[in-house]
């Protein structure tokens, strides 16, 4: 797709966006969306009205962008991450939409401070640190570069904890970021997918004479999508952050309810919805570990079902799948993507194993975030076998075939086989999730030059040697829109007055300041 199609019409679109139009939209939302008299509106009401005013303009670009993607049958990036530290969106969206100044003028006429309004927004703490912030930067940058992308994750009801200090001690309380209305997200109940857990597998011969594996007697959960528009800077390109919320296949058991056992009546609902309840549940217990594994599979399965659903709307075969789909795994949390994609291809769509494996490897890529061997995620074979029995079979088959490849290239090297195997031997066998992601991807990257170098020369040297050209580097960066334009407007204005505004989407332009100094 010609990127100029995305940028075309940007200036025309903005001809009608001035202080007056922003004010009219703001007043309409205050009256008709929130049903509030201006004389009795709270600061939060004013924030919501301004956010909805910005969202109106986001939605125009959102629909236009998605329509262009569909019409041109573009290849899309699907970014899978368990964390997103997006930060408050109001100021960032006003800047990217180029309506920050009209909004500032409106607030001055209202006698309120725009920054005070921005503080009314609940910060969606859907991440724990650098991993989630990296994901947020990538998502915003892809929109700014007009790269067709969808980011997937979990709509945690409670994000990272809020910290309070009481009696000289740190206390943690739940981050209830959804306690107040979230003006940015759009519920998509039509985008709901069934996710299965537990049960067992049945192997039989299918009508075509080939082996058919059925995963039966499962406990199912429904994943429902909530979309947030992610706008690019100064281009009206708007991508999608799609987060999935878990709900039960049934609200309550009427039989238990009618017999007065009200807790039992909603037991299944509560267990199902725990999956998207909290970011990183405590995993010192077996139940906590089970919940984390279920969280990871939940969002991977929902995401892949959504990806296949979108692809099959425009294609009758999977031949072009790697040419239209790029799945990026942000750390090991989405590593089950490799096994789940194989399950969908082989079990649900009846593709031959070798063809399905070729599609999977050519479509998936993996970002490694750590050098510490003890930090590379591993799951007990017994736990995966109990919660995801079909996936354990698939992982074993992937490993069997991979070990045959390693053995044929390095006959008799048992130590190498043990170090490269997807299965870590020991008193309790474990699945090495990083190994699964590496073997099932066509590209593996570190997040800094030194990090990537150490991965290739030390921690993952055997894989780097076995897969020449697969390992590469992508240095982590930041988004200058949030961390300079939004965070420090006076400094940003000073820079722009000296070298123009293009530095906001190309930080190399800041080198022009060196000439100014001279």
Tab-separated table of N, CA, C and O in Angstrom, residues 191-291:
chain	number	residue	atom	x	y	z
A	191	UNK	N	-16.887	-9.369	18.452
A	191	UNK	CA	-15.572	-10.005	18.384
A	191	UNK	C	-15.334	-10.782	19.679
A	191	UNK	O	-14.589	-10.375	20.558
A	192	UNK	N	-16.035	-11.882	19.804
A	192	UNK	CA	-15.920	-12.741	20.981
A	192	UNK	C	-15.488	-14.133	20.541
A	192	UNK	O	-15.979	-14.653	19.528
A	193	UNK	N	-14.567	-14.734	21.302
A	193	UNK	CA	-14.001	-16.020	20.919
A	193	UNK	C	-14.017	-16.975	22.099
A	193	UNK	O	-13.803	-16.588	23.243
A	194	UNK	N	-14.250	-18.250	21.787
A	194	UNK	CA	-14.279	-19.291	22.812
A	194	UNK	C	-12.871	-19.832	23.034
A	194	UNK	O	-12.172	-20.196	22.080
A	195	UNK	N	-12.443	-19.867	24.277
A	195	UNK	CA	-11.119	-20.367	24.646
A	195	UNK	C	-11.305	-21.569	25.559
A	195	UNK	O	-12.070	-21.511	26.530
A	196	UNK	N	-10.595	-22.653	25.247
A	196	UNK	CA	-10.801	-23.918	25.965
A	196	UNK	C	-9.640	-24.226	26.911
A	196	UNK	O	-8.484	-23.913	26.619
A	197	UNK	N	-9.969	-24.874	28.017
A	197	UNK	CA	-8.974	-25.313	28.991
A	197	UNK	C	-9.325	-26.729	29.471
A	197	UNK	O	-10.466	-27.177	29.361
A	198	UNK	N	-8.314	-27.405	30.010
A	198	UNK	CA	-8.469	-28.719	30.636
A	198	UNK	C	-8.993	-29.749	29.620
A	198	UNK	O	-8.659	-29.665	28.442
A	199	UNK	N	-9.787	-30.703	30.061
A	199	UNK	CA	-10.281	-31.749	29.163
A	199	UNK	C	-9.193	-32.745	28.789
A	199	UNK	O	-8.169	-32.897	29.467
A	200	UNK	N	-9.403	-33.429	27.657
A	200	UNK	CA	-8.429	-34.406	27.169
A	200	UNK	C	-8.553	-34.517	25.656
A	200	UNK	O	-9.479	-33.948	25.057
A	201	UNK	N	-7.630	-35.239	25.049
A	201	UNK	CA	-7.633	-35.373	23.589
A	201	UNK	C	-8.064	-36.774	23.174
A	201	UNK	O	-7.818	-37.753	23.886
A	202	UNK	N	-8.709	-36.837	22.021
A	202	UNK	CA	-9.121	-38.109	21.425
A	202	UNK	C	-8.518	-38.186	20.025
A	202	UNK	O	-8.736	-37.288	19.206
A	203	UNK	N	-7.764	-39.223	19.768
A	203	UNK	CA	-7.124	-39.407	18.461
A	203	UNK	C	-7.948	-40.410	17.652
A	203	UNK	O	-8.250	-41.508	18.121
A	204	UNK	N	-8.289	-40.019	16.428
A	204	UNK	CA	-9.091	-40.888	15.585
A	204	UNK	C	-8.736	-40.645	14.121
A	204	UNK	O	-8.022	-39.702	13.782
A	205	UNK	N	-9.232	-41.504	13.272
A	205	UNK	CA	-9.033	-41.337	11.834
A	205	UNK	C	-10.190	-40.528	11.267
A	205	UNK	O	-11.360	-40.877	11.440
A	206	UNK	N	-9.863	-39.427	10.600
A	206	UNK	CA	-10.875	-38.552	10.048
A	206	UNK	C	-11.457	-39.084	8.756
A	206	UNK	O	-10.994	-40.101	8.215
A	207	UNK	N	-12.482	-38.414	8.209
A	207	UNK	CA	-13.120	-38.832	6.948
A	207	UNK	C	-12.142	-38.885	5.776
A	207	UNK	O	-12.357	-39.651	4.826
A	208	UNK	N	-11.065	-38.096	5.847
A	208	UNK	CA	-10.084	-38.095	4.766
A	208	UNK	C	-9.001	-39.143	4.954
A	208	UNK	O	-8.025	-39.201	4.200
A	209	UNK	N	-9.145	-39.989	5.978
A	209	UNK	CA	-8.161	-41.028	6.232
A	209	UNK	C	-6.954	-40.566	7.026
A	209	UNK	O	-6.070	-41.364	7.340
A	210	UNK	N	-6.915	-39.288	7.381
A	210	UNK	CA	-5.795	-38.750	8.127
A	210	UNK	C	-6.129	-38.678	9.621
A	210	UNK	O	-7.286	-38.711	10.019
A	211	UNK	N	-5.059	-38.607	10.417
A	211	UNK	CA	-5.242	-38.520	11.855
A	211	UNK	C	-5.993	-37.243	12.219
A	211	UNK	O	-5.677	-36.162	11.739
A	212	UNK	N	-6.980	-37.370	13.050
A	212	UNK	CA	-7.748	-36.227	13.548
A	212	UNK	C	-7.682	-36.246	15.072
A	212	UNK	O	-7.931	-37.280	15.705
A	213	UNK	N	-7.331	-35.124	15.667
A	213	UNK	CA	-7.264	-35.016	17.126
A	213	UNK	C	-8.368	-34.084	17.591
A	213	UNK	O	-8.462	-32.931	17.145
A	214	UNK	N	-9.197	-34.571	18.486
A	214	UNK	CA	-10.273	-33.767	19.067
A	214	UNK	C	-9.932	-33.449	20.517
A	214	UNK	O	-9.515	-34.331	21.281
A	215	UNK	N	-10.100	-32.192	20.893
A	215	UNK	CA	-9.889	-31.739	22.270
A	215	UNK	C	-11.274	-31.624	22.892
A	215	UNK	O	-12.067	-30.752	22.523
A	216	UNK	N	-11.589	-32.509	23.844
A	216	UNK	CA	-12.967	-32.643	24.325
A	216	UNK	C	-13.049	-32.456	25.837
A	216	UNK	O	-12.051	-32.434	26.546
A	217	UNK	N	-14.316	-32.353	26.301
A	217	UNK	CA	-14.627	-32.208	27.730
A	217	UNK	C	-13.887	-31.020	28.357
A	217	UNK	O	-13.383	-31.090	29.475
A	218	UNK	N	-13.838	-29.940	27.626
A	218	UNK	CA	-13.093	-28.757	28.067
A	218	UNK	C	-13.956	-27.841	28.925
A	218	UNK	O	-15.184	-27.911	28.912
A	219	UNK	N	-13.289	-26.967	29.665
A	219	UNK	CA	-13.948	-25.884	30.392
A	219	UNK	C	-13.690	-24.603	29.605
A	219	UNK	O	-12.542	-24.206	29.427
A	220	UNK	N	-14.751	-23.994	29.120
A	220	UNK	CA	-14.607	-22.905	28.157
A	220	UNK	C	-14.835	-21.528	28.788
A	220	UNK	O	-15.601	-21.371	29.744
A	221	UNK	N	-14.146	-20.558	28.211
A	221	UNK	CA	-14.258	-19.158	28.596
A	221	UNK	C	-14.449	-18.345	27.321
A	221	UNK	O	-13.938	-18.716	26.262
A	222	UNK	N	-15.171	-17.246	27.415
A	222	UNK	CA	-15.367	-16.351	26.275
A	222	UNK	C	-14.477	-15.121	26.431
A	222	UNK	O	-14.455	-14.500	27.486
A	223	UNK	N	-13.744	-14.793	25.381
A	223	UNK	CA	-12.944	-13.579	25.360
A	223	UNK	C	-13.615	-12.531	24.482
A	223	UNK	O	-13.873	-12.790	23.306
A	224	UNK	N	-13.922	-11.381	25.029
A	224	UNK	CA	-14.600	-10.309	24.290
A	224	UNK	C	-13.648	-9.133	24.108
A	224	UNK	O	-12.965	-8.720	25.041
A	225	UNK	N	-13.636	-8.571	22.897
A	225	UNK	CA	-12.685	-7.523	22.543
A	225	UNK	C	-13.162	-6.137	22.956
A	225	UNK	O	-14.354	-5.817	22.869
A	226	UNK	N	-12.204	-5.319	23.377
A	226	UNK	CA	-12.401	-3.886	23.618
A	226	UNK	C	-11.298	-3.157	22.851
A	226	UNK	O	-10.114	-3.416	23.070
A	227	UNK	N	-11.681	-2.269	21.949
A	227	UNK	CA	-10.721	-1.602	21.071
A	227	UNK	C	-10.435	-0.175	21.520
A	227	UNK	O	-11.353	0.570	21.898
A	228	UNK	N	-9.175	0.204	21.430
A	228	UNK	CA	-8.749	1.578	21.687
A	228	UNK	C	-8.027	2.090	20.443
A	228	UNK	O	-7.102	1.436	19.960
A	229	UNK	N	-8.431	3.250	19.904
A	229	UNK	CA	-7.737	3.800	18.740
A	229	UNK	C	-6.374	4.361	19.138
A	229	UNK	O	-6.262	5.064	20.150
A	230	UNK	N	-5.346	4.059	18.361
A	230	UNK	CA	-3.994	4.561	18.588
A	230	UNK	C	-3.611	5.409	17.386
A	230	UNK	O	-3.412	4.885	16.283
A	231	UNK	N	-3.519	6.722	17.593
A	231	UNK	CA	-3.298	7.620	16.464
A	231	UNK	C	-1.818	7.906	16.244
A	231	UNK	O	-1.027	7.948	17.188
A	232	UNK	N	-1.479	8.102	14.975
A	232	UNK	CA	-0.137	8.507	14.625
A	232	UNK	C	-0.005	10.017	14.715
A	232	UNK	O	-0.999	10.751	14.738
A	233	UNK	N	1.239	10.480	14.761
A	233	UNK	CA	1.498	11.903	14.897
A	233	UNK	C	1.351	12.614	13.551
A	233	UNK	O	2.021	12.286	12.580
A	234	UNK	N	0.418	13.561	13.474
A	234	UNK	CA	0.295	14.469	12.343
A	234	UNK	C	0.023	13.762	11.021
A	234	UNK	O	0.493	14.191	9.968
A	235	UNK	N	-0.723	12.652	11.054
A	235	UNK	CA	-0.972	11.959	9.774
A	235	UNK	C	-2.359	11.328	9.647
A	235	UNK	O	-2.687	10.778	8.602
A	236	UNK	N	-3.179	11.356	10.709
A	236	UNK	CA	-4.521	10.776	10.693
A	236	UNK	C	-4.520	9.268	10.454
A	236	UNK	O	-5.512	8.681	10.080
A	237	UNK	N	-3.374	8.620	10.660
A	237	UNK	CA	-3.306	7.156	10.628
A	237	UNK	C	-3.643	6.640	12.022
A	237	UNK	O	-3.017	7.046	13.000
A	238	UNK	N	-4.639	5.776	12.114
A	238	UNK	CA	-5.095	5.300	13.427
A	238	UNK	C	-5.148	3.773	13.418
A	238	UNK	O	-5.911	3.173	12.655
A	239	UNK	N	-4.328	3.159	14.256
A	239	UNK	CA	-4.315	1.712	14.416
A	239	UNK	C	-5.134	1.301	15.633
A	239	UNK	O	-5.766	2.146	16.277
A	240	UNK	N	-5.094	0.012	15.957
A	240	UNK	CA	-5.976	-0.522	16.998
A	240	UNK	C	-5.204	-1.256	18.082
A	240	UNK	O	-4.341	-2.080	17.788
A	241	UNK	N	-5.519	-0.937	19.334
A	241	UNK	CA	-5.115	-1.752	20.479
A	241	UNK	C	-6.347	-2.545	20.893
A	241	UNK	O	-7.338	-1.969	21.328
A	242	UNK	N	-6.288	-3.859	20.719
A	242	UNK	CA	-7.440	-4.720	21.042
A	242	UNK	C	-7.112	-5.559	22.274
A	242	UNK	O	-6.216	-6.408	22.251
A	243	UNK	N	-7.833	-5.308	23.357
A	243	UNK	CA	-7.655	-6.027	24.609
A	243	UNK	C	-8.864	-6.926	24.860
A	243	UNK	O	-10.000	-6.523	24.607
A	244	UNK	N	-8.597	-8.116	25.361
A	244	UNK	CA	-9.672	-9.086	25.581
A	244	UNK	C	-10.003	-9.230	27.062
A	244	UNK	O	-9.123	-9.319	27.917
A	245	UNK	N	-11.306	-9.240	27.335
A	245	UNK	CA	-11.813	-9.437	28.688
A	245	UNK	C	-12.495	-10.801	28.764
A	245	UNK	O	-13.200	-11.195	27.836
A	246	UNK	N	-12.260	-11.515	29.848
A	246	UNK	CA	-12.810	-12.868	29.991
A	246	UNK	C	-14.184	-12.834	30.648
A	246	UNK	O	-14.420	-12.069	31.581
A	247	UNK	N	-15.065	-13.662	30.135
A	247	UNK	CA	-16.364	-13.842	30.789
A	247	UNK	C	-16.781	-15.300	30.667
A	247	UNK	O	-16.308	-16.040	29.801
A	248	UNK	N	-17.657	-15.696	31.544
A	248	UNK	CA	-18.107	-17.079	31.579
A	248	UNK	C	-19.045	-17.373	30.412
A	248	UNK	O	-19.674	-16.479	29.842
A	249	UNK	N	-19.127	-18.644	30.066
A	249	UNK	CA	-20.072	-19.060	29.034
A	249	UNK	C	-21.505	-19.006	29.548
A	249	UNK	O	-22.451	-19.071	28.777
A	250	UNK	N	-21.666	-18.888	30.860
A	250	UNK	CA	-22.998	-18.696	31.435
A	250	UNK	C	-22.879	-17.832	32.679
A	250	UNK	O	-21.914	-17.928	33.440
A	251	UNK	N	-23.845	-16.930	32.864
A	251	UNK	CA	-23.782	-15.974	33.959
A	251	UNK	C	-23.960	-16.638	35.324
A	251	UNK	O	-23.248	-16.337	36.260
A	252	UNK	N	-24.924	-17.548	35.423
A	252	UNK	CA	-25.073	-18.281	36.672
A	252	UNK	C	-25.893	-19.537	36.422
A	252	UNK	O	-26.589	-19.668	35.422
A	253	UNK	N	-25.756	-20.493	37.340
A	253	UNK	CA	-26.460	-21.769	37.245
A	253	UNK	C	-27.825	-21.617	37.930
A	253	UNK	O	-27.907	-21.464	39.151
A	254	UNK	N	-28.881	-21.641	37.133
A	254	UNK	CA	-30.217	-21.386	37.665
A	254	UNK	C	-30.648	-22.456	38.667
A	254	UNK	O	-31.358	-22.163	39.634
A	255	UNK	N	-30.188	-23.708	38.470
A	255	UNK	CA	-30.578	-24.782	39.392
A	255	UNK	C	-30.058	-24.501	40.801
A	255	UNK	O	-30.796	-24.590	41.793
A	256	UNK	N	-28.765	-24.181	40.908
A	256	UNK	CA	-28.194	-23.850	42.212
A	256	UNK	C	-28.878	-22.618	42.800
A	256	UNK	O	-29.151	-22.542	44.000
A	257	UNK	N	-29.149	-21.643	41.940
A	257	UNK	CA	-29.761	-20.394	42.401
A	257	UNK	C	-31.138	-20.658	42.996
A	257	UNK	O	-31.487	-20.135	44.071
A	258	UNK	N	-31.929	-21.466	42.320
A	258	UNK	CA	-33.293	-21.757	42.794
A	258	UNK	C	-33.300	-22.562	44.081
A	258	UNK	O	-34.289	-22.552	44.821
A	259	UNK	N	-32.167	-23.268	44.338
A	259	UNK	CA	-32.074	-24.033	45.582
A	259	UNK	C	-31.409	-23.230	46.700
A	259	UNK	O	-31.104	-23.767	47.757
A	260	UNK	N	-31.173	-21.946	46.442
A	260	UNK	CA	-30.637	-21.072	47.476
A	260	UNK	C	-29.131	-21.080	47.617
A	260	UNK	O	-28.589	-20.379	48.486
A	261	UNK	N	-28.418	-21.852	46.766
A	261	UNK	CA	-26.951	-21.869	46.835
A	261	UNK	C	-26.425	-20.781	45.902
A	261	UNK	O	-25.947	-21.037	44.803
A	262	UNK	N	-26.488	-19.544	46.366
A	262	UNK	CA	-26.185	-18.402	45.511
A	262	UNK	C	-24.704	-18.313	45.162
A	262	UNK	O	-24.348	-17.875	44.074
A	263	UNK	N	-23.831	-18.706	46.079
A	263	UNK	CA	-22.396	-18.681	45.785
A	263	UNK	C	-22.045	-19.696	44.701
A	263	UNK	O	-21.285	-19.403	43.775
A	264	UNK	N	-22.597	-20.890	44.820
A	264	UNK	CA	-22.335	-21.934	43.816
A	264	UNK	C	-22.911	-21.532	42.464
A	264	UNK	O	-22.350	-21.866	41.407
A	265	UNK	N	-24.000	-20.794	42.472
A	265	UNK	CA	-24.660	-20.406	41.226
A	265	UNK	C	-23.780	-19.523	40.359
A	265	UNK	O	-23.881	-19.540	39.129
A	266	UNK	N	-22.914	-18.727	40.992
A	266	UNK	CA	-22.049	-17.820	40.212
A	266	UNK	C	-20.587	-18.254	40.274
A	266	UNK	O	-19.703	-17.514	39.853
A	267	UNK	N	-20.321	-19.462	40.755
A	267	UNK	CA	-18.946	-19.923	40.916
A	267	UNK	C	-18.202	-19.965	39.568
A	267	UNK	O	-17.075	-19.480	39.443
A	268	UNK	N	-18.846	-20.550	38.562
A	268	UNK	CA	-18.181	-20.661	37.253
A	268	UNK	C	-17.901	-19.289	36.660
A	268	UNK	O	-16.839	-19.054	36.076
A	269	UNK	N	-18.843	-18.367	36.812
A	269	UNK	CA	-18.643	-17.000	36.316
A	269	UNK	C	-17.426	-16.366	36.965
A	269	UNK	O	-16.573	-15.770	36.295
A	270	UNK	N	-17.296	-16.499	38.282
A	270	UNK	CA	-16.184	-15.878	38.993
A	270	UNK	C	-14.849	-16.492	38.592
A	270	UNK	O	-13.856	-15.775	38.393
A	271	UNK	N	-14.806	-17.826	38.463
A	271	UNK	CA	-13.571	-18.498	38.083
A	271	UNK	C	-13.138	-18.070	36.679
A	271	UNK	O	-11.966	-17.779	36.424
A	272	UNK	N	-14.088	-17.998	35.760
A	272	UNK	CA	-13.777	-17.624	34.383
A	272	UNK	C	-13.251	-16.201	34.302
A	272	UNK	O	-12.257	-15.923	33.621
A	273	UNK	N	-13.910	-15.298	35.005
A	273	UNK	CA	-13.555	-13.891	34.884
A	273	UNK	C	-12.302	-13.522	35.659
A	273	UNK	O	-11.753	-12.430	35.481
A	274	UNK	N	-11.810	-14.437	36.505
A	274	UNK	CA	-10.538	-14.204	37.186
A	274	UNK	C	-9.385	-14.072	36.192
A	274	UNK	O	-8.362	-13.454	36.497
A	275	UNK	N	-9.542	-14.657	35.007
A	275	UNK	CA	-8.468	-14.652	34.014
A	275	UNK	C	-8.050	-13.230	33.656
A	275	UNK	O	-6.858	-12.945	33.491
A	276	UNK	N	-9.005	-12.336	33.522
A	276	UNK	CA	-8.654	-10.954	33.171
A	276	UNK	C	-8.849	-10.010	34.360
A	276	UNK	O	-9.023	-8.813	34.182
A	277	UNK	N	-8.771	-10.555	35.554
A	277	UNK	CA	-9.033	-9.744	36.745
A	277	UNK	C	-7.849	-8.838	37.088
A	277	UNK	O	-8.011	-7.643	37.329
A	278	UNK	N	-6.626	-9.403	37.119
A	278	UNK	CA	-5.505	-8.625	37.630
A	278	UNK	C	-4.231	-8.930	36.845
A	278	UNK	O	-4.009	-10.059	36.409
A	279	UNK	N	-3.419	-7.907	36.666
A	279	UNK	CA	-2.118	-8.040	36.029
A	279	UNK	C	-1.172	-8.804	36.954
A	279	UNK	O	-0.979	-8.444	38.108
A	280	UNK	N	-0.576	-9.891	36.418
A	280	UNK	CA	0.402	-10.682	37.150
A	280	UNK	C	-0.083	-11.087	38.547
A	280	UNK	O	0.374	-10.553	39.561
A	281	UNK	N	-1.023	-12.017	38.620
A	281	UNK	CA	-1.479	-12.484	39.932
A	281	UNK	C	-0.331	-13.141	40.689
A	281	UNK	O	0.615	-13.671	40.090
A	282	UNK	N	-0.411	-13.101	41.996
A	282	UNK	CA	0.586	-13.733	42.857
A	282	UNK	C	0.749	-15.204	42.461
A	282	UNK	O	-0.228	-15.959	42.385
A	283	UNK	N	1.995	-15.626	42.179
A	283	UNK	CA	2.187	-16.986	41.677
A	283	UNK	C	3.035	-17.846	42.612
A	283	UNK	O	3.737	-18.763	42.173
A	284	UNK	N	2.977	-17.539	43.916
A	284	UNK	CA	3.695	-18.371	44.881
A	284	UNK	C	2.921	-19.649	45.185
A	284	UNK	O	3.454	-20.573	45.805
A	285	UNK	N	1.666	-19.712	44.756
A	285	UNK	CA	0.836	-20.894	44.969
A	285	UNK	C	0.575	-21.593	43.637
A	285	UNK	O	0.732	-21.006	42.562
A	286	UNK	N	0.154	-22.837	43.723
A	286	UNK	CA	-0.175	-23.589	42.506
A	286	UNK	C	-1.326	-22.940	41.762
A	286	UNK	O	-1.325	-22.870	40.529
A	287	UNK	N	-2.311	-22.439	42.513
A	287	UNK	CA	-3.452	-21.784	41.880
A	287	UNK	C	-3.020	-20.522	41.132
A	287	UNK	O	-3.513	-20.225	40.043
A	288	UNK	N	-2.086	-19.770	41.727
A	288	UNK	CA	-1.587	-18.574	41.075
A	288	UNK	C	-0.834	-18.886	39.790
A	288	UNK	O	-0.987	-18.186	38.776
A	289	UNK	N	-0.042	-19.940	39.812
A	289	UNK	CA	0.684	-20.352	38.600
A	289	UNK	C	-0.294	-20.800	37.521
A	289	UNK	O	-0.121	-20.486	36.332
A	290	UNK	N	-1.313	-21.554	37.925
A	290	UNK	CA	-2.337	-21.975	36.958
A	290	UNK	C	-2.992	-20.767	36.303
A	290	UNK	O	-3.217	-20.737	35.090
A	291	UNK	N	-3.299	-19.755	37.114
A	291	UNK	CA	-3.981	-18.571	36.595
A	291	UNK	C	-3.088	-17.827	35.604
A	291	UNK	O	-3.558	-17.366	34.555
